[in-house]
Amino acid sequence: MKNSSFRCLWIGQAFANLGDIFYVVGLISLLYTLTGSAFYLSLLPFTTTIFRFISSLLSPLVIDRFPLKRILVQSQWWKSILLVGLGIYITNFNHGFAVAVICFNASISLLDGVAAPVSAALVPQLVPKEERMKANGFLNMITQTIFVTGWPLGSVLLISTNSSFIIWLTVILFAVSTIYTMRIEVSERTTDSVVPSIWGSVKSGWVSIRQIPTIRTLISIDFITTLASSVWVAAVIYVYVEQNLQLGEEWWGYINTSYFVGMIFSGLIVIRFAKLLEKYIGFFITFGLFLSSMLTLLFGTTSIPALALLLACLYGLPEQIREVIYAKLLQDHASEKTLAKIHAVWGAVINLTFAVSVLLLGYITETYNVKTTFQFSSTLIFLAFLYAIFKKKDLQEKKRAFDAKSVIKYSEMMHSIRLTVKVKEPWFSMAPFY
């Protein structure tokens, strides 16, 4: 964790995350100033989700053809260039078309969809295996700290300046992030001389997920918990504050802050007890799911404000532990290229799953009440807990690591042979190897 390349990675990502927050704050203000329309404001999260989804699906095409560091650096540079273009546009065309601003947002979202999985895949190349748990906990803690401080700071800047200033500040933050990213030293395997077909690249991440039992189990659990996680979005918490706590809307901010503070302190706990977590990975995954289910249920039924804040803070502990363990297992069971593809394709699914979940839980809240919504969410997490118990053998890292790496190596060898001889096979030949 003390090597300079890892330091450059987390500093670069910290500047990029802060830039992302300022960018959203500035863009929301800009669009509202240009249009005064709630419809255009709703287009922002819509275009961001859709274009990140498209980019995540297609990013294996890029990952198969270029080194990971080069992809990350180029995506950061192009984001900076696009933001410069956006800054020039809003400076010179104060009464311009909001559609152009949406197009800038869509282009930047495409780059984000590629950069995110690549950034995650660089960690195992920079950190020794025995330190990855600490490294993942540290990165999560930095990210949550940026979220806690970034949004209030962005709001203060917006009040004291304007959206144009914030956009140009974002350009500077991304430029600094790019410079730090360029300083990362990583020895990567050169790109294969035989480049997979377009369809072969697109489906390669899915094939890897299907072939590796540990990753398949983790992603199945993540799918279920993602369906439940939207219970913490602003729309549901706002109703919760009104119906359960019967307090003012400022309590939504208190609960939100308490949640993120809990995530930060949980990151410190993960770093301190990383060795213990690594020794009992399966136990902490299953127990963490059970604890998340119980905390969600208790939070949704309480009407005591102080207890609600405490439960929101405590909820961060099992969430943080689970995220860090997931990242560690993914890193240990996949090569760097495969890991980037897995992050990419699963990121696409998570985006859609979360969008569906927001609508589903919003409907339950509207039709019944917010307590029912939290009970439903708690039940989903409990089902994930039962599934984790059923699949506990797949969560034993030490027993599965060698087999998973063997699967990857054999799969890549067979893939290269088939590309070389250009043999066309029926779809069912994918079992058991691609």
XYZ file of C-alpha atoms in Angstrom:
434
model
C 0.000 0.000 0.000
C 2.964 2.300 0.449
C 4.230 2.140 -3.140
C 4.095 5.326 -5.176
C 1.939 3.899 -7.971
C -0.880 2.950 -5.599
C -0.610 6.403 -4.026
C -0.933 7.992 -7.475
C -3.971 5.793 -8.192
C -5.931 6.749 -5.081
C -4.993 10.429 -5.271
C -5.965 10.515 -8.940
C -9.267 8.798 -8.225
C -9.959 11.147 -5.305
C -9.593 14.181 -7.585
C -11.718 12.458 -10.242
C -14.496 11.625 -7.738
C -14.521 15.182 -6.413
C -14.628 16.414 -10.003
C -17.604 14.157 -10.723
C -19.529 15.648 -7.786
C -18.771 19.237 -8.790
C -19.653 18.393 -12.384
C -23.108 17.128 -11.395
C -23.735 20.149 -9.146
C -22.693 22.562 -11.887
C -24.624 20.753 -14.598
C -27.871 20.655 -12.592
C -27.618 24.382 -11.898
C -26.769 25.113 -15.522
C -29.684 23.131 -16.931
C -32.149 24.668 -14.511
C -30.895 28.150 -15.414
C -31.192 27.429 -19.139
C -34.600 25.751 -19.082
C -36.304 25.983 -15.689
C -37.659 22.571 -16.604
C -37.867 19.539 -14.328
C -38.005 17.360 -17.456
C -34.510 18.409 -18.561
C -33.213 17.855 -15.040
C -34.607 14.317 -15.125
C -32.769 13.746 -18.406
C -29.439 14.025 -16.580
C -29.661 10.801 -14.523
C -31.440 9.104 -17.417
C -28.721 9.834 -19.983
C -25.991 9.077 -17.438
C -27.459 5.645 -16.651
C -28.242 4.696 -20.263
C -24.899 5.733 -21.730
C -22.896 4.193 -18.899
C -24.871 1.006 -19.496
C -24.029 1.051 -23.218
C -20.389 1.866 -22.521
C -20.090 -0.896 -19.918
C -21.408 -3.452 -22.385
C -18.991 -2.364 -25.118
C -15.921 -1.631 -22.977
C -14.503 -5.196 -23.382
C -13.871 -4.232 -27.018
C -11.445 -1.577 -25.788
C -10.034 -3.676 -22.942
C -9.050 -6.467 -25.359
C -7.161 -4.071 -27.604
C -5.293 -1.643 -25.340
C -3.334 -1.711 -22.034
C -5.447 -0.825 -19.000
C -3.371 2.164 -17.905
C -3.546 3.672 -21.383
C -7.345 3.291 -21.411
C -7.655 5.020 -18.041
C -5.346 7.898 -18.958
C -6.983 8.475 -22.343
C -10.480 8.429 -20.856
C -9.444 11.015 -18.256
C -7.884 13.263 -20.902
C -10.965 13.070 -23.117
C -13.217 13.893 -20.159
C -11.082 16.968 -19.502
C -11.274 17.964 -23.189
C -15.053 17.525 -23.271
C -15.407 19.614 -20.121
C -13.286 22.345 -21.702
C -15.685 22.252 -24.655
C -18.646 22.458 -22.284
C -17.045 25.362 -20.419
C -16.453 27.268 -23.673
C -19.991 26.545 -24.813
C -21.711 27.829 -21.676
C -19.378 30.846 -21.489
C -20.131 32.005 -25.032
C -23.698 30.786 -25.450
C -25.558 31.694 -22.278
C -28.883 31.192 -24.047
C -27.861 28.056 -25.887
C -29.757 24.836 -26.322
C -29.977 22.487 -23.347
C -29.858 19.552 -25.765
C -26.190 20.323 -26.427
C -25.464 20.160 -22.688
C -27.212 16.774 -22.513
C -25.025 15.576 -25.413
C -21.884 16.591 -23.505
C -23.182 14.646 -20.503
C -23.857 11.575 -22.647
C -20.325 11.644 -24.087
C -18.739 11.952 -20.643
C -20.920 9.089 -19.378
C -19.603 6.881 -22.181
C -16.055 7.512 -20.980
C -17.040 6.861 -17.350
C -18.442 3.474 -18.298
C -14.999 2.426 -19.560
C -12.848 4.112 -16.901
C -14.599 2.660 -13.825
C -13.915 -1.075 -14.447
C -10.383 -0.359 -15.653
C -9.573 1.610 -12.500
C -10.853 -1.250 -10.313
C -8.774 -3.776 -12.277
C -5.519 -1.869 -11.699
C -5.533 -2.406 -7.920
C -4.291 -6.037 -7.897
C -1.389 -5.035 -10.150
C -0.221 -2.377 -7.712
C -0.834 -4.068 -4.350
C 0.495 -7.457 -3.139
C -2.155 -10.099 -2.482
C -1.689 -9.996 1.288
C -2.393 -6.231 1.378
C -5.398 -6.070 -0.965
C -7.976 -6.199 1.809
C -6.464 -3.111 3.437
C -6.101 -1.403 0.075
C -9.754 -1.982 -0.836
C -10.885 -0.738 2.580
C -8.711 2.353 2.224
C -10.046 3.127 -1.268
C -13.653 2.734 -0.090
C -12.993 5.004 2.886
C -11.487 7.695 0.628
C -14.481 7.454 -1.728
C -17.019 7.822 1.093
C -15.073 10.753 2.564
C -15.173 12.499 -0.807
C -18.943 11.943 -0.971
C -19.523 13.342 2.527
C -17.439 16.469 1.941
C -17.934 16.945 -1.792
C -21.677 17.583 -1.945
C -21.802 20.274 0.791
C -18.679 21.915 -0.663
C -20.200 21.871 -4.150
C -23.368 23.498 -2.816
C -21.343 26.229 -1.067
C -19.390 26.918 -4.254
C -22.609 27.108 -6.265
C -24.080 29.663 -3.875
C -20.934 31.809 -3.835
C -20.014 31.507 -7.545
C -21.927 30.087 -10.545
C -22.243 26.944 -12.665
C -19.655 28.160 -15.198
C -16.997 28.541 -12.479
C -17.744 25.047 -11.130
C -17.412 23.485 -14.599
C -13.987 25.106 -15.083
C -12.960 23.983 -11.591
C -13.961 20.466 -12.605
C -11.673 20.733 -15.631
C -8.748 21.492 -13.305
C -9.627 18.575 -11.006
C -9.765 16.134 -13.917
C -6.491 17.459 -15.317
C -4.797 16.890 -11.945
C -6.351 13.417 -11.790
C -4.973 12.607 -15.238
C -1.466 13.741 -14.302
C -1.440 11.474 -11.245
C -2.825 8.588 -13.306
C -0.021 9.003 -15.847
C 2.514 8.561 -13.042
C 1.273 5.064 -12.241
C 3.901 2.473 -13.090
C 2.435 -0.887 -13.989
C 3.891 -3.765 -15.973
C 1.121 -5.037 -18.190
C 1.010 -7.984 -20.512
C 1.189 -6.814 -24.079
C -1.968 -6.973 -26.136
C -2.491 -10.372 -27.749
C -1.515 -10.567 -31.404
C -4.790 -12.374 -32.111
C -7.580 -9.939 -31.265
C -10.934 -11.545 -30.370
C -13.941 -10.902 -32.568
C -16.358 -8.158 -31.605
C -18.912 -10.623 -30.258
C -16.153 -12.611 -28.556
C -15.001 -9.514 -26.669
C -18.500 -8.409 -25.683
C -19.484 -11.779 -24.226
C -16.094 -12.608 -22.658
C -16.954 -11.000 -19.321
C -20.199 -12.974 -19.086
C -18.361 -16.191 -19.953
C -15.831 -15.549 -17.173
C -18.612 -14.950 -14.652
C -20.293 -18.212 -15.635
C -17.074 -20.222 -15.448
C -15.797 -19.112 -12.032
C -18.049 -20.369 -9.180
C -16.866 -17.833 -6.591
C -17.480 -14.833 -8.842
C -20.808 -16.241 -10.003
C -21.956 -16.612 -6.385
C -20.775 -13.123 -5.382
C -22.546 -11.510 -8.301
C -25.767 -13.413 -7.618
C -25.702 -12.120 -4.030
C -24.920 -8.608 -5.269
C -27.866 -8.742 -7.669
C -30.296 -9.507 -4.827
C -28.852 -6.882 -2.480
C -28.887 -4.263 -5.246
C -32.631 -4.786 -5.627
C -32.921 -3.957 -1.927
C -30.397 -1.105 -1.772
C -32.555 1.578 -3.400
C -34.511 1.745 -0.136
C -31.836 4.269 0.882
C -32.448 6.696 -2.000
C -33.718 10.184 -1.255
C -37.280 9.545 -2.441
C -37.854 6.716 0.069
C -35.946 8.298 2.978
C -37.864 11.556 2.514
C -41.159 9.670 2.959
C -39.644 7.738 5.880
C -38.801 10.982 7.683
C -42.337 12.254 7.138
C -44.256 9.058 7.999
C -42.098 7.316 10.619
C -40.197 10.100 12.339
C -42.733 12.871 11.634
C -39.944 15.444 11.439
C -38.832 18.131 8.995
C -37.118 17.411 5.695
C -33.720 18.421 7.134
C -33.659 15.011 8.833
C -33.194 13.435 5.424
C -29.816 15.195 5.363
C -28.991 14.019 8.884
C -29.733 10.388 8.007
C -27.786 10.654 4.771
C -24.772 12.079 6.599
C -25.027 9.446 9.335
C -25.014 6.697 6.703
C -21.839 7.969 5.042
C -20.110 8.644 8.366
C -20.814 5.036 9.257
C -19.229 3.935 5.978
C -16.096 5.977 6.749
C -15.675 4.568 10.253
C -16.378 1.104 8.892
C -13.527 1.614 6.435
C -11.182 2.283 9.365
C -12.381 -0.906 11.057
C -11.801 -2.906 7.878
C -8.248 -1.582 7.577
C -7.533 -2.385 11.241
C -8.906 -5.947 11.128
C -8.084 -6.832 7.517
C -6.234 -10.036 8.462
C -9.165 -11.288 10.532
C -11.634 -10.564 7.715
C -9.423 -12.372 5.234
C -9.179 -15.422 7.490
C -12.964 -15.818 7.848
C -14.238 -14.480 4.518
C -17.248 -16.799 4.216
C -18.433 -16.093 7.760
C -18.231 -12.310 7.414
C -20.133 -12.350 4.109
C -23.017 -14.409 5.507
C -23.099 -12.695 8.912
C -22.881 -9.291 7.208
C -25.939 -10.107 5.095
C -27.893 -11.223 8.173
C -26.885 -8.049 10.041
C -27.857 -5.854 7.062
C -31.261 -7.508 6.927
C -31.904 -6.959 10.647
C -30.675 -3.344 10.614
C -32.858 -2.545 7.602
C -35.892 -4.037 9.333
C -35.240 -2.163 12.590
C -34.577 1.118 10.797
C -37.795 0.843 8.808
C -39.962 0.247 11.860
C -38.502 2.660 14.409
C -40.025 6.058 15.106
C -37.228 7.231 17.423
C -35.026 9.805 15.615
C -31.836 9.120 17.591
C -32.168 5.367 17.033
C -32.747 5.943 13.318
C -29.470 7.880 13.081
C -27.620 5.146 14.984
C -29.046 2.352 12.803
C -28.196 4.267 9.605
C -24.630 4.651 10.860
C -24.328 0.977 11.882
C -25.667 -0.143 8.497
C -22.422 1.048 6.948
C -20.368 -1.626 8.745
C -21.697 -4.797 7.069
C -22.011 -2.926 3.763
C -18.392 -1.820 3.844
C -17.100 -5.235 4.928
C -19.036 -6.937 2.145
C -17.829 -4.509 -0.529
C -14.194 -4.909 0.509
C -14.395 -8.706 0.627
C -16.125 -8.810 -2.764
C -13.384 -6.693 -4.297
C -10.678 -8.896 -2.747
C -12.228 -12.137 -4.023
C -12.747 -10.740 -7.511
C -9.140 -9.565 -7.641
C -7.814 -12.957 -6.496
C -9.891 -15.009 -8.913
C -9.347 -13.171 -12.193
C -6.491 -11.800 -14.279
C -6.334 -8.046 -14.864
C -8.044 -8.087 -18.276
C -10.691 -10.556 -17.146
C -11.300 -8.546 -13.974
C -11.857 -5.353 -15.970
C -14.369 -7.127 -18.223
C -16.230 -8.604 -15.247
C -16.487 -5.172 -13.623
C -17.676 -3.714 -16.927
C -20.468 -6.138 -17.742
C -21.651 -6.362 -14.162
C -21.646 -2.578 -13.876
C -24.076 -2.531 -16.800
C -26.428 -4.956 -15.054
C -26.198 -3.119 -11.732
C -27.217 0.153 -13.387
C -30.369 -1.415 -14.834
C -31.098 -3.415 -11.675
C -30.879 -0.314 -9.515
C -33.133 1.637 -11.892
C -35.773 -1.112 -11.761
C -35.413 -1.328 -7.982
C -35.996 2.405 -7.540
C -39.260 2.145 -9.488
C -40.326 -1.036 -7.655
C -39.683 0.264 -4.137
C -41.160 3.638 -5.063
C -44.344 1.849 -6.158
C -44.477 -0.163 -2.909
C -44.012 3.016 -0.857
C -46.744 4.801 -2.794
C -49.204 1.883 -2.738
C -48.676 0.712 0.839
C -46.352 2.604 3.210
C -42.668 3.116 3.867
C -42.564 0.448 6.602
C -43.678 -2.143 4.055
C -40.905 -0.973 1.736
C -38.234 -1.522 4.367
C -39.735 -4.905 5.291
C -39.599 -5.927 1.637
C -35.993 -4.759 1.368
C -35.056 -6.614 4.552
C -36.635 -9.796 3.167
C -34.598 -9.550 -0.040
C -31.349 -9.220 1.919
C -32.369 -12.168 4.110
C -32.888 -14.249 0.954
C -29.371 -13.281 -0.106
C -28.192 -14.450 3.328
C -29.856 -17.850 2.832
C -28.354 -18.122 -0.651
C -24.887 -17.331 0.750
C -25.265 -20.162 3.278
C -26.322 -22.540 0.500
C -23.279 -21.516 -1.577
C -20.807 -21.264 1.301
C -18.296 -23.578 -0.426
C -17.922 -21.045 -3.248
C -17.004 -18.367 -0.701
C -13.970 -20.237 0.634
C -11.221 -18.285 -1.118
C -8.267 -20.541 -0.357
C -9.967 -23.657 -1.657
C -11.083 -22.069 -4.878
C -8.323 -19.698 -5.902
C -6.154 -22.209 -7.774
C -9.085 -23.761 -9.609
C -10.380 -20.379 -10.732
C -7.015 -19.276 -12.097
C -6.664 -22.595 -13.895
C -10.068 -22.083 -15.488
C -9.054 -18.626 -16.702
C -5.730 -19.802 -18.107
C -7.266 -22.802 -19.891
C -10.165 -20.709 -21.175
C -7.833 -18.058 -22.612
C -5.696 -20.769 -24.281
C -8.736 -22.405 -25.898
C -10.040 -19.012 -26.964
C -6.752 -18.195 -28.739
C -6.703 -21.577 -30.502
C -10.230 -21.153 -31.800
C -9.507 -17.649 -33.047
C -6.370 -18.860 -34.832
C -8.008 -21.745 -36.700
C -11.267 -19.768 -37.139
C -13.495 -22.684 -36.209
C -17.186 -21.846 -35.938
C -18.964 -23.823 -33.237
C -22.578 -24.016 -32.078
C -23.630 -22.039 -29.016
C -23.761 -25.100 -26.771
C -20.003 -25.648 -27.206
C -19.475 -22.919 -24.597
C -19.881 -25.550 -21.890
C -17.767 -26.076 -19.933
C -15.185 -23.753 -21.535
C -15.497 -20.983 -24.078
